[in-house]
Coordinates of C-alpha atoms and ligand atoms in Angstrom, one line a residue:
X54 CA 19.7 -27.8 22.0
X55 CA 20.3 -25.2 24.9
X56 CA 17.2 -23.6 26.5
X57 CA 18.7 -20.2 27.1
X58 CA 20.8 -19.3 23.5
X59 CA 19.3 -18.1 20.6
X60 CA 18.0 -20.2 18.0
X61 CA 18.8 -19.2 14.4
X62 CA 18.1 -19.9 10.9
X63 CA 20.5 -19.8 8.4
X64 CA 19.9 -19.3 4.9
X65 CA 21.9 -20.0 2.0
X66 CA 21.9 -20.5 -1.7
X67 CA 25.4 -21.8 -2.3
X68 CA 29.0 -22.7 -1.2
X69 CA 28.3 -21.6 2.9
X70 CA 31.4 -20.4 4.0
X71 CA 29.4 -17.9 6.1
X72 CA 27.3 -20.5 7.7
X73 CA 30.4 -22.5 8.5
X74 CA 31.7 -19.8 10.4
X75 CA 28.5 -19.7 12.5
X76 CA 28.9 -23.3 12.7
X77 CA 32.4 -23.3 13.8
X78 CA 31.1 -20.5 16.6
X79 CA 27.9 -22.7 17.8
X80 CA 31.1 -25.4 19.2
X81 CA 32.3 -22.7 21.6
X82 CA 29.4 -23.8 24.5
X83 CA 29.4 -20.3 26.1
X84 CA 28.5 -19.0 22.9
X85 CA 25.1 -17.9 22.9
X86 CA 23.1 -18.8 20.1
X87 CA 23.2 -22.1 18.2
X88 CA 21.3 -23.1 15.0
X89 CA 18.1 -24.9 14.9
X90 CA 17.7 -26.0 11.1
X91 CA 19.7 -23.9 7.7
X92 CA 17.5 -23.7 5.1
X93 CA 18.4 -23.1 1.4
X94 CA 16.5 -22.7 -1.6
X95 CA 19.3 -24.7 -3.7
X96 CA 19.1 -28.3 -3.6
X97 CA 22.6 -29.9 -3.4
X98 CA 24.9 -26.7 -2.5
X99 CA 28.2 -27.0 -0.3
X100 CA 26.1 -25.0 1.9
X101 CA 23.6 -28.5 2.7
X102 CA 26.4 -30.9 3.0
X103 CA 28.2 -28.1 6.0
X104 CA 25.0 -28.2 7.5
X105 CA 24.5 -31.5 8.1
X106 CA 28.0 -32.7 8.6
X107 CA 27.2 -30.2 12.0
X108 CA 24.1 -32.5 12.8
X109 CA 22.1 -29.8 12.0
X110 CA 18.1 -30.2 10.4
X111 CA 18.5 -28.6 6.6
X112 CA 14.9 -27.8 4.9
X113 CA 15.7 -27.1 1.2
X114 CA 12.9 -25.1 -0.7
X115 CA 13.8 -24.2 -4.3
X116 CA 11.7 -21.3 -5.3
X117 CA 12.4 -23.5 -9.8
X118 CA 9.4 -25.6 -7.8
X119 CA 7.6 -22.0 -7.3
X120 CA 5.1 -20.2 -9.3
X121 CA 5.2 -16.8 -7.6
X122 CA 7.3 -15.8 -4.4
X123 CA 4.2 -15.9 -2.5
X124 CA 4.0 -19.4 -2.3
X125 CA 8.2 -19.6 -1.8
X126 CA 8.0 -17.8 1.0
X127 CA 4.5 -19.3 2.3
X128 CA 6.4 -23.2 1.8
X129 CA 9.4 -21.8 3.6
X130 CA 7.2 -19.9 6.5
X131 CA 5.5 -23.6 6.8
X132 CA 8.5 -25.2 7.2
X133 CA 10.1 -23.0 9.6
X134 CA 7.5 -23.6 12.0
X135 CA 8.9 -26.5 12.7
X136 CA 11.8 -25.1 14.3
X137 CA 12.0 -22.9 17.7
X138 CA 13.6 -20.0 15.8
X139 CA 13.9 -16.4 17.2
X140 CA 16.2 -14.6 14.7
X141 CA 17.4 -16.0 10.6
X142 CA 20.4 -14.9 9.3
X143 CA 20.5 -14.8 5.7
X144 CA 24.4 -15.9 4.4
X145 CA 24.3 -15.9 1.0
X146 CA 21.1 -16.1 0.5
X147 CA 20.2 -15.0 -3.2
X148 CA 16.3 -14.1 -3.3
X149 CA 14.6 -10.8 -2.4
X150 CA 12.7 -11.6 0.5
X151 CA 8.8 -9.8 0.2
X152 CA 7.5 -7.0 2.5
X153 CA 5.2 -10.2 3.8
X154 CA 8.2 -12.4 4.9
X155 CA 10.2 -9.8 7.0
X156 CA 7.1 -8.4 8.2
X157 CA 6.3 -11.8 9.3
X158 CA 10.0 -11.4 11.5
X159 CA 10.4 -7.9 12.9
X160 CA 13.3 -6.9 13.5
X161 CA 14.3 -10.6 13.2
X162 CA 16.0 -11.3 10.5
X163 CA 19.7 -10.0 9.6
X164 CA 22.3 -9.9 6.6
X165 CA 25.3 -10.1 5.2
X166 CA 26.4 -8.4 2.8
X167 CA 30.3 -7.9 0.6
X168 CA 30.9 -3.7 0.6
X169 CA 30.5 -1.6 3.1
X170 CA 26.8 -0.5 2.6
X171 CA 25.5 1.9 1.7
X172 CA 27.8 1.9 -1.1
X173 CA 27.3 -0.9 -3.7
X174 CA 24.2 -3.0 -2.7
X175 CA 23.1 -5.5 -4.9
X176 CA 25.7 -7.7 -7.2
X177 CA 29.3 -7.8 -8.0
X178 CA 30.2 -4.9 -5.2
X179 CA 33.7 -6.3 -5.5
X180 CA 33.8 -5.3 -9.5
X181 CA 31.8 -1.9 -8.6
X182 CA 34.5 -1.0 -5.6
X183 CA 37.6 -1.8 -8.0
X184 CA 36.4 0.4 -11.4
X185 CA 35.7 3.0 -9.2
X186 CA 38.9 3.0 -7.8
X187 CA 37.6 3.2 -4.1
X188 CA 40.7 2.8 -1.3
X189 CA 38.9 0.4 0.8
X190 CA 36.1 -2.2 0.6
X191 CA 34.8 -4.4 3.4
X192 CA 31.5 -6.1 5.0
X193 CA 28.4 -5.1 6.8
X194 CA 26.1 -7.0 8.9
X195 CA 22.7 -5.0 8.6
X196 CA 19.1 -6.2 9.9
X197 CA 16.7 -6.8 6.2
X198 CA 13.9 -4.4 5.6
X199 CA 12.5 -4.6 2.7
X200 CA 13.9 -2.0 0.7
X201 CA 17.3 -4.1 -0.3
X202 CA 20.6 -3.8 1.5
X203 CA 18.8 -1.0 3.4
X204 CA 18.5 -1.7 6.6
X205 CA 20.4 -0.4 9.9
X206 CA 24.3 -1.7 10.0
X207 CA 24.5 -3.7 13.0
X208 CA 28.7 -3.9 12.2
X209 CA 31.1 -3.4 9.5
X210 CA 34.5 -4.6 9.1
X211 CA 37.0 -3.0 6.3
X212 CA 39.5 -3.7 4.5
X213 CA 42.4 -2.1 2.1
X214 CA 41.8 -2.4 -1.6
X215 CA 45.6 -3.0 -3.2
X216 CA 46.8 -1.4 -6.2
X217 CA 47.1 -5.3 -7.6
X218 CA 44.1 -5.9 -6.4
X219 CA 41.3 -8.2 -8.6
X220 CA 37.8 -8.8 -8.3
X221 CA 38.8 -12.3 -6.9
X222 CA 41.6 -11.0 -4.7
X223 CA 39.6 -8.5 -2.9
X224 CA 36.8 -10.9 -2.4
X225 CA 38.7 -13.7 -0.6
X226 CA 40.2 -10.5 1.8
X227 CA 36.5 -9.2 2.4
X228 CA 35.7 -13.3 3.0
X229 CA 37.8 -13.2 5.5
X230 CA 36.3 -11.1 7.3
X231 CA 33.6 -11.9 6.7
X232 CA 33.8 -14.5 8.7
X233 CA 35.0 -12.8 11.8
X234 CA 32.2 -10.6 11.4
X235 CA 28.9 -13.1 11.4
X236 CA 30.0 -14.3 14.2
X237 CA 30.7 -11.5 16.4
X238 CA 27.0 -9.5 14.8
X239 CA 25.1 -12.6 16.4
X240 CA 27.1 -12.8 19.9
X241 CA 26.0 -8.9 19.7
X242 CA 22.4 -9.6 19.4
X243 CA 22.3 -12.7 21.5
X244 CA 23.8 -10.3 24.5
X245 CA 21.0 -7.8 23.8
X246 CA 18.4 -9.9 23.5
X247 CA 19.0 -11.7 26.6
Ligands
GAR333 C1 29.6 -14.4 0.7 O1 30.4 -12.9 0.5 C2 28.2 -13.1 0.9 O2 28.5 -12.4 1.8 C3 27.4 -12.4 -0.3 O3 27.0 -14.3 -1.1 C4 28.7 -14.4 -0.5 C5 28.5 -15.9 0.0 O4 29.2 -16.8 0.1 N1 26.1 -12.2 -0.1 C6 25.7 -11.0 -1.2 O5 26.3 -11.0 -1.8 C7 24.4 -10.9 -0.5 N2 23.5 -10.1 -1.4 P1 29.4 -18.1 1.5 O6 27.8 -19.1 0.3 O7 30.0 -18.7 1.4 O8 28.6 -17.4 2.7

């Protein structure tokens, strides 16, 4: 671990392809951030395998093991204390964080969302964009605030919606841009902090 890089914790819940884009970006020695830990709220997901393959410490805190959001988040905060973390990147992390957790890391949590916010907050973004006959879709990196998918925007990338798109084809086109956007956004934030 280098001393003058931004230390990230990446939170995931599944496949972890956005995590992989960050892992790949961090392989460049000139990239200004490094991943100190990967936290998953689900055991045995592909993203954890990706982290282990890259020799990144992993933390699993299953929300199912806790009766309340408060105790689940308390366990996450406790586990994170073992790592030097400057910034948290939510990358397909499918739990809504409480104001209590968010206020622990003021202006230090970002999320990637598969729509052009403020349009299509929440789930099934591609289905809804297609149903509305939209011509453009995309992804957004934004700061996390207590209101879901609503914090200040760091970066957006747009893609066209094509006539024969299905939710799957559109999701794939947007995901390609997600993988470009997240490392770029982290680079911007790291530069701003240095
Ligand atoms: C990504 O498309 C991400 O934008 C989305 O989940 C997917 C995770 O894929 N996130 C959300 O919908 C958050 N509300 P990944 O696990 O392969 O990175």
